[in-house]
GROMACS .gro file of C-alpha atoms in nm:
model
  187
    1UNK     CA    1   2.192  -4.234   4.090
    2UNK     CA    2   1.825  -4.152   4.129
    3UNK     CA    3   1.910  -3.779   4.147
    4UNK     CA    4   2.077  -3.805   3.807
    5UNK     CA    5   1.768  -3.969   3.657
    6UNK     CA    6   1.540  -3.699   3.794
    7UNK     CA    7   1.769  -3.418   3.680
    8UNK     CA    8   1.787  -3.561   3.328
    9UNK     CA    9   1.409  -3.602   3.310
   10UNK     CA   10   1.343  -3.250   3.439
   11UNK     CA   11   1.558  -3.105   3.162
   12UNK     CA   12   1.314  -3.241   2.903
   13UNK     CA   13   0.998  -3.187   3.105
   14UNK     CA   14   0.708  -3.025   2.927
   15UNK     CA   15   0.617  -2.681   3.060
   16UNK     CA   16   0.266  -2.817   3.116
   17UNK     CA   17   0.170  -3.086   3.365
   18UNK     CA   18  -0.089  -3.194   3.105
   19UNK     CA   19   0.184  -3.386   2.920
   20UNK     CA   20   0.194  -3.731   3.074
   21UNK     CA   21   0.290  -3.954   2.782
   22UNK     CA   22   0.658  -3.917   2.872
   23UNK     CA   23   0.573  -3.975   3.238
   24UNK     CA   24   0.740  -3.650   3.342
   25UNK     CA   25   0.445  -3.506   3.533
   26UNK     CA   26   0.533  -3.443   3.899
   27UNK     CA   27   0.333  -3.634   4.160
   28UNK     CA   28   0.324  -3.526   4.525
   29UNK     CA   29   0.245  -3.779   4.797
   30UNK     CA   30   0.214  -3.739   5.173
   31UNK     CA   31   0.260  -3.960   5.476
   32UNK     CA   32   0.161  -3.889   5.836
   33UNK     CA   33   0.352  -4.106   6.084
   34UNK     CA   34   0.269  -4.135   6.453
   35UNK     CA   35   0.461  -4.407   6.638
   36UNK     CA   36   0.261  -4.676   6.818
   37UNK     CA   37  -0.072  -4.524   6.717
   38UNK     CA   38  -0.244  -4.766   6.476
   39UNK     CA   39  -0.363  -4.448   6.303
   40UNK     CA   40  -0.379  -4.621   5.964
   41UNK     CA   41  -0.544  -4.937   6.100
   42UNK     CA   42  -0.438  -5.225   6.318
   43UNK     CA   43  -0.057  -5.234   6.328
   44UNK     CA   44  -0.023  -4.943   6.083
   45UNK     CA   45   0.121  -4.620   6.222
   46UNK     CA   46   0.096  -4.417   5.897
   47UNK     CA   47  -0.163  -4.249   5.680
   48UNK     CA   48  -0.083  -4.248   5.306
   49UNK     CA   49  -0.259  -3.990   5.089
   50UNK     CA   50  -0.234  -3.750   4.797
   51UNK     CA   51  -0.429  -3.450   4.674
   52UNK     CA   52  -0.654  -3.647   4.440
   53UNK     CA   53  -0.478  -3.606   4.108
   54UNK     CA   54  -0.230  -3.840   3.947
   55UNK     CA   55  -0.255  -3.694   3.602
   56UNK     CA   56  -0.537  -3.520   3.416
   57UNK     CA   57  -0.663  -3.852   3.278
   58UNK     CA   58  -0.643  -4.036   3.612
   59UNK     CA   59  -0.793  -3.783   3.851
   60UNK     CA   60  -0.899  -3.905   4.193
   61UNK     CA   61  -0.725  -4.240   4.156
   62UNK     CA   62  -0.528  -4.419   4.423
   63UNK     CA   63  -0.153  -4.416   4.362
   64UNK     CA   64   0.089  -4.691   4.451
   65UNK     CA   65   0.451  -4.621   4.540
   66UNK     CA   66   0.716  -4.792   4.747
   67UNK     CA   67   0.765  -4.663   5.099
   68UNK     CA   68   1.012  -4.777   5.366
   69UNK     CA   69   0.893  -5.067   5.579
   70UNK     CA   70   1.017  -4.880   5.888
   71UNK     CA   71   1.118  -4.520   5.954
   72UNK     CA   72   1.483  -4.622   5.993
   73UNK     CA   73   1.490  -4.755   5.634
   74UNK     CA   74   1.466  -4.411   5.465
   75UNK     CA   75   1.747  -4.378   5.211
   76UNK     CA   76   1.819  -4.750   5.192
   77UNK     CA   77   1.904  -4.895   4.851
   78UNK     CA   78   1.795  -5.247   4.950
   79UNK     CA   79   1.466  -5.337   4.778
   80UNK     CA   80   1.366  -5.557   5.073
   81UNK     CA   81   1.345  -5.245   5.294
   82UNK     CA   82   1.048  -5.112   5.096
   83UNK     CA   83   0.686  -5.217   5.058
   84UNK     CA   84   0.433  -5.108   4.798
   85UNK     CA   85   0.182  -4.872   4.962
   86UNK     CA   86  -0.142  -4.727   4.833
   87UNK     CA   87  -0.182  -4.351   4.863
   88UNK     CA   88  -0.551  -4.266   4.863
   89UNK     CA   89  -0.696  -3.938   4.738
   90UNK     CA   90  -0.798  -3.716   5.026
   91UNK     CA   91  -0.911  -3.352   5.033
   92UNK     CA   92  -0.649  -3.137   5.205
   93UNK     CA   93  -0.454  -2.817   5.154
   94UNK     CA   94  -0.082  -2.775   5.225
   95UNK     CA   95   0.035  -2.411   5.241
   96UNK     CA   96   0.332  -2.204   5.345
   97UNK     CA   97   0.617  -2.438   5.261
   98UNK     CA   98   0.917  -2.262   5.114
   99UNK     CA   99   1.282  -2.326   5.057
  100UNK     CA  100   1.487  -2.022   5.142
  101UNK     CA  101   1.832  -1.956   5.279
  102UNK     CA  102   1.757  -1.636   5.470
  103UNK     CA  103   1.492  -1.525   5.712
  104UNK     CA  104   1.271  -1.724   5.945
  105UNK     CA  105   1.207  -2.093   5.894
  106UNK     CA  106   0.881  -2.162   5.712
  107UNK     CA  107   0.585  -2.261   5.932
  108UNK     CA  108   0.358  -2.439   5.685
  109UNK     CA  109   0.001  -2.539   5.759
  110UNK     CA  110  -0.193  -2.843   5.651
  111UNK     CA  111  -0.572  -2.843   5.650
  112UNK     CA  112  -0.763  -3.170   5.620
  113UNK     CA  113  -1.130  -3.218   5.538
  114UNK     CA  114  -1.308  -3.342   5.849
  115UNK     CA  115  -1.650  -3.427   5.708
  116UNK     CA  116  -1.640  -3.786   5.837
  117UNK     CA  117  -1.489  -3.661   6.165
  118UNK     CA  118  -1.182  -3.886   6.119
  119UNK     CA  119  -0.941  -3.617   6.233
  120UNK     CA  120  -1.155  -3.535   6.534
  121UNK     CA  121  -1.113  -3.899   6.639
  122UNK     CA  122  -0.737  -3.885   6.570
  123UNK     CA  123  -0.708  -3.566   6.776
  124UNK     CA  124  -0.908  -3.713   7.064
  125UNK     CA  125  -0.717  -4.042   7.072
  126UNK     CA  126  -0.368  -3.907   6.996
  127UNK     CA  127  -0.322  -3.572   7.175
  128UNK     CA  128  -0.410  -3.356   6.871
  129UNK     CA  129  -0.148  -3.547   6.666
  130UNK     CA  130   0.122  -3.331   6.824
  131UNK     CA  131   0.466  -3.447   6.712
  132UNK     CA  132   0.333  -3.654   6.422
  133UNK     CA  133   0.576  -3.662   6.131
  134UNK     CA  134   0.442  -3.531   5.798
  135UNK     CA  135   0.650  -3.632   5.497
  136UNK     CA  136   0.604  -3.469   5.157
  137UNK     CA  137   0.734  -3.691   4.875
  138UNK     CA  138   0.764  -3.593   4.509
  139UNK     CA  139   0.850  -3.800   4.206
  140UNK     CA  140   0.766  -3.828   3.838
  141UNK     CA  141   0.475  -4.043   3.719
  142UNK     CA  142   0.707  -4.282   3.538
  143UNK     CA  143   0.895  -4.364   3.861
  144UNK     CA  144   0.594  -4.456   4.075
  145UNK     CA  145   0.668  -4.831   4.050
  146UNK     CA  146   1.043  -4.813   4.111
  147UNK     CA  147   1.189  -4.999   4.408
  148UNK     CA  148   1.382  -4.845   4.576
  149UNK     CA  149   1.190  -4.527   4.496
  150UNK     CA  150   1.331  -4.260   4.266
  151UNK     CA  151   1.224  -3.928   4.413
  152UNK     CA  152   1.321  -3.572   4.493
  153UNK     CA  153   1.456  -3.508   4.844
  154UNK     CA  154   1.183  -3.562   5.101
  155UNK     CA  155   1.048  -3.271   5.298
  156UNK     CA  156   0.985  -3.363   5.661
  157UNK     CA  157   0.770  -3.159   5.898
  158UNK     CA  158   0.621  -3.221   6.242
  159UNK     CA  159   0.281  -3.119   6.372
  160UNK     CA  160   0.349  -2.838   6.618
  161UNK     CA  161  -0.005  -2.743   6.715
  162UNK     CA  162  -0.370  -2.777   6.629
  163UNK     CA  163  -0.478  -2.438   6.494
  164UNK     CA  164  -0.848  -2.502   6.439
  165UNK     CA  165  -1.098  -2.785   6.431
  166UNK     CA  166  -1.462  -2.791   6.326
  167UNK     CA  167  -1.705  -3.019   6.144
  168UNK     CA  168  -1.565  -2.924   5.805
  169UNK     CA  169  -1.189  -2.905   5.851
  170UNK     CA  170  -0.892  -2.946   6.084
  171UNK     CA  171  -0.587  -2.722   6.048
  172UNK     CA  172  -0.241  -2.791   6.191
  173UNK     CA  173   0.070  -2.576   6.206
  174UNK     CA  174   0.384  -2.763   6.111
  175UNK     CA  175   0.747  -2.714   6.195
  176UNK     CA  176   1.071  -2.854   6.057
  177UNK     CA  177   1.310  -3.077   6.244
  178UNK     CA  178   1.545  -2.775   6.267
  179UNK     CA  179   1.288  -2.568   6.453
  180UNK     CA  180   1.251  -2.750   6.783
  181UNK     CA  181   1.282  -2.606   7.132
  182UNK     CA  182   1.587  -2.675   7.343
  183UNK     CA  183   1.815  -2.777   7.056
  184UNK     CA  184   2.131  -2.579   6.988
  185UNK     CA  185   2.303  -2.593   6.651
  186UNK     CA  186   2.549  -2.728   6.570
  187UNK     CA  187   2.450  -3.025   6.776
   0.00000   0.00000   0.00000
């Protein structure tokens, strides 16, 4: 049902993301999940963030959206399986993602600002975040408060390797769940 709502709304979407009165501006949110890590604080194994813009009038605001209470709850239609989470603005760059049916699988990169040295600490304490799950979520502004969430299909990547780290930034290469060693398809 949520796919039908999104499809209908996209058909009347303004060609400009500046139009937010109808709530049809696309919002992209990210989650980094590392099991048993407390990466997001005591008892929290996820980081919730976005690129710093909700809409032109609400730049650099935190965004709230429902997220599954556990990783196994993705796709559930039961409202009790979701909790309202705050996605904080954070400077990062996500490049190289592509949807294509031919050729090699995309190997996107994600680069985080490291001014406060947060990612240096994460890398030191959690083996360079190798294997951490990075989820890219997209929805329309008007669906941010919906439970269960109304969103486009999630894009899931995993941190494959640390490409570079310095005092300003940390860059990771990502891979998809299809591109893992030792797995034969169909499986």
